[in-house]
Amino acid sequence: MSEAYERERQNNARLEELSAKVSSLRGVTVDIYDNARAQDVIDHTSDTFSSMSTQLKGSAGRLGRMAAAGNKVAIFKLSGIIIGVFLVLYYLAKWIF
């Protein structure tokens, strides 16, 4: 009877060790998943900024062509709109963060 009790105690000890290892593996798995999701967000943000850069270059080119054409009123209006949008976004970002 005491031999069966000793084996049961050893089984319980091994089961607790196994449970601790499984819990630690679960923690590592969750950390890897969170890191992968964060990397995906970073990649998506990088793509967004790359697209924005391309659009900004195109807008600057069109603004340059308009300036070369000599339409000063349109240039001042467009410049005012760009500066206004920038200021609104700046204060909005400052207010949020």
Short mmCIF file of C-alpha atoms in Angstrom, two decimals:
data_model
loop_
_atom_site.label_atom_id
_atom_site.label_comp_id
_atom_site.label_asym_id
_atom_site.label_seq_id
_atom_site.Cartn_x
_atom_site.Cartn_y
_atom_site.Cartn_z
CA MET A 1 0.00 0.00 0.00
CA SER A 2 2.78 2.45 0.82
CA GLU A 3 4.45 1.66 -2.54
CA ALA A 4 1.27 2.70 -4.40
CA TYR A 5 1.09 5.84 -2.27
CA GLU A 6 4.72 6.69 -3.14
CA ARG A 7 4.07 6.20 -6.86
CA GLU A 8 0.97 8.38 -6.66
CA ARG A 9 3.01 11.10 -4.93
CA GLN A 10 5.71 10.87 -7.61
CA ASN A 11 3.07 11.04 -10.36
CA ASN A 12 1.55 14.13 -8.76
CA ALA A 13 4.99 15.78 -8.50
CA ARG A 14 5.73 15.04 -12.17
CA LEU A 15 2.27 16.27 -13.15
CA GLU A 16 2.92 19.57 -11.37
CA GLU A 17 6.29 19.91 -13.16
CA LEU A 18 4.63 19.22 -16.50
CA SER A 19 1.90 21.74 -15.74
CA ALA A 20 4.51 24.41 -14.95
CA LYS A 21 6.31 23.70 -18.24
CA VAL A 22 3.06 23.89 -20.22
CA SER A 23 2.19 27.21 -18.55
CA SER A 24 5.60 28.62 -19.39
CA LEU A 25 5.29 27.44 -23.02
CA ARG A 26 1.86 29.08 -23.20
CA GLY A 27 3.41 32.35 -22.00
CA VAL A 28 6.14 32.15 -24.62
CA THR A 29 3.57 31.40 -27.33
CA VAL A 30 1.44 34.39 -26.34
CA ASP A 31 4.54 36.63 -26.34
CA ILE A 32 5.51 35.42 -29.81
CA TYR A 33 1.97 36.03 -31.08
CA ASP A 34 1.89 39.56 -29.61
CA ASN A 35 5.29 40.33 -31.12
CA ALA A 36 4.17 39.07 -34.54
CA ARG A 37 1.04 41.22 -34.43
CA ALA A 38 3.11 44.26 -33.43
CA GLN A 39 5.46 43.60 -36.37
CA ASP A 40 2.46 43.41 -38.72
CA VAL A 41 1.26 46.80 -37.46
CA ILE A 42 4.73 48.25 -38.02
CA ASP A 43 4.85 46.86 -41.57
CA HIS A 44 1.39 48.26 -42.33
CA THR A 45 2.39 51.67 -40.96
CA SER A 46 5.54 51.64 -43.06
CA ASP A 47 3.48 50.91 -46.19
CA THR A 48 1.09 53.74 -45.32
CA PHE A 49 3.89 56.26 -44.92
CA SER A 50 5.50 55.08 -48.15
CA SER A 51 2.22 55.64 -49.98
CA MET A 52 1.81 59.05 -48.35
CA SER A 53 5.35 59.99 -49.42
CA THR A 54 4.56 59.11 -53.03
CA GLN A 55 1.37 61.16 -52.95
CA LEU A 56 3.18 64.11 -51.38
CA LYS A 57 5.85 64.03 -54.10
CA GLY A 58 3.12 64.07 -56.75
CA SER A 59 1.39 67.01 -55.09
CA ALA A 60 4.67 68.92 -54.84
CA GLY A 61 5.27 68.31 -58.54
CA ARG A 62 1.82 69.63 -59.46
CA LEU A 63 2.39 72.66 -57.21
CA GLY A 64 5.70 73.30 -58.97
CA ARG A 65 4.04 73.14 -62.39
CA MET A 66 1.34 75.54 -61.20
CA ALA A 67 4.02 77.94 -59.92
CA ALA A 68 5.82 77.75 -63.25
CA ALA A 69 2.57 78.64 -65.02
CA GLY A 70 2.40 81.85 -62.96
CA ASN A 71 -1.03 81.39 -61.31
CA LYS A 72 -0.12 83.15 -58.04
CA VAL A 73 -3.61 83.34 -56.54
CA ALA A 74 -4.10 79.58 -56.86
CA ILE A 75 -0.66 78.99 -55.34
CA PHE A 76 -1.49 81.17 -52.30
CA LYS A 77 -4.84 79.44 -51.84
CA LEU A 78 -3.29 75.98 -52.04
CA SER A 79 -0.44 76.96 -49.72
CA GLY A 80 -2.93 78.35 -47.19
CA ILE A 81 -4.98 75.16 -47.31
CA ILE A 82 -1.89 72.98 -46.81
CA ILE A 83 -0.68 75.09 -43.89
CA GLY A 84 -4.17 75.10 -42.35
CA VAL A 85 -4.53 71.31 -42.62
CA PHE A 86 -1.08 70.85 -41.12
CA LEU A 87 -1.91 73.11 -38.16
CA VAL A 88 -5.24 71.37 -37.54
CA LEU A 89 -3.57 67.95 -37.60
CA TYR A 90 -0.75 69.19 -35.35
CA TYR A 91 -3.11 70.54 -32.69
CA LEU A 92 -5.37 67.53 -32.98
CA ALA A 93 -2.42 65.18 -32.46
CA LYS A 94 -1.18 67.31 -29.57
CA TRP A 95 -4.66 67.21 -27.98
CA ILE A 96 -4.99 63.40 -28.39
CA PHE A 97 -1.49 62.47 -27.28
#
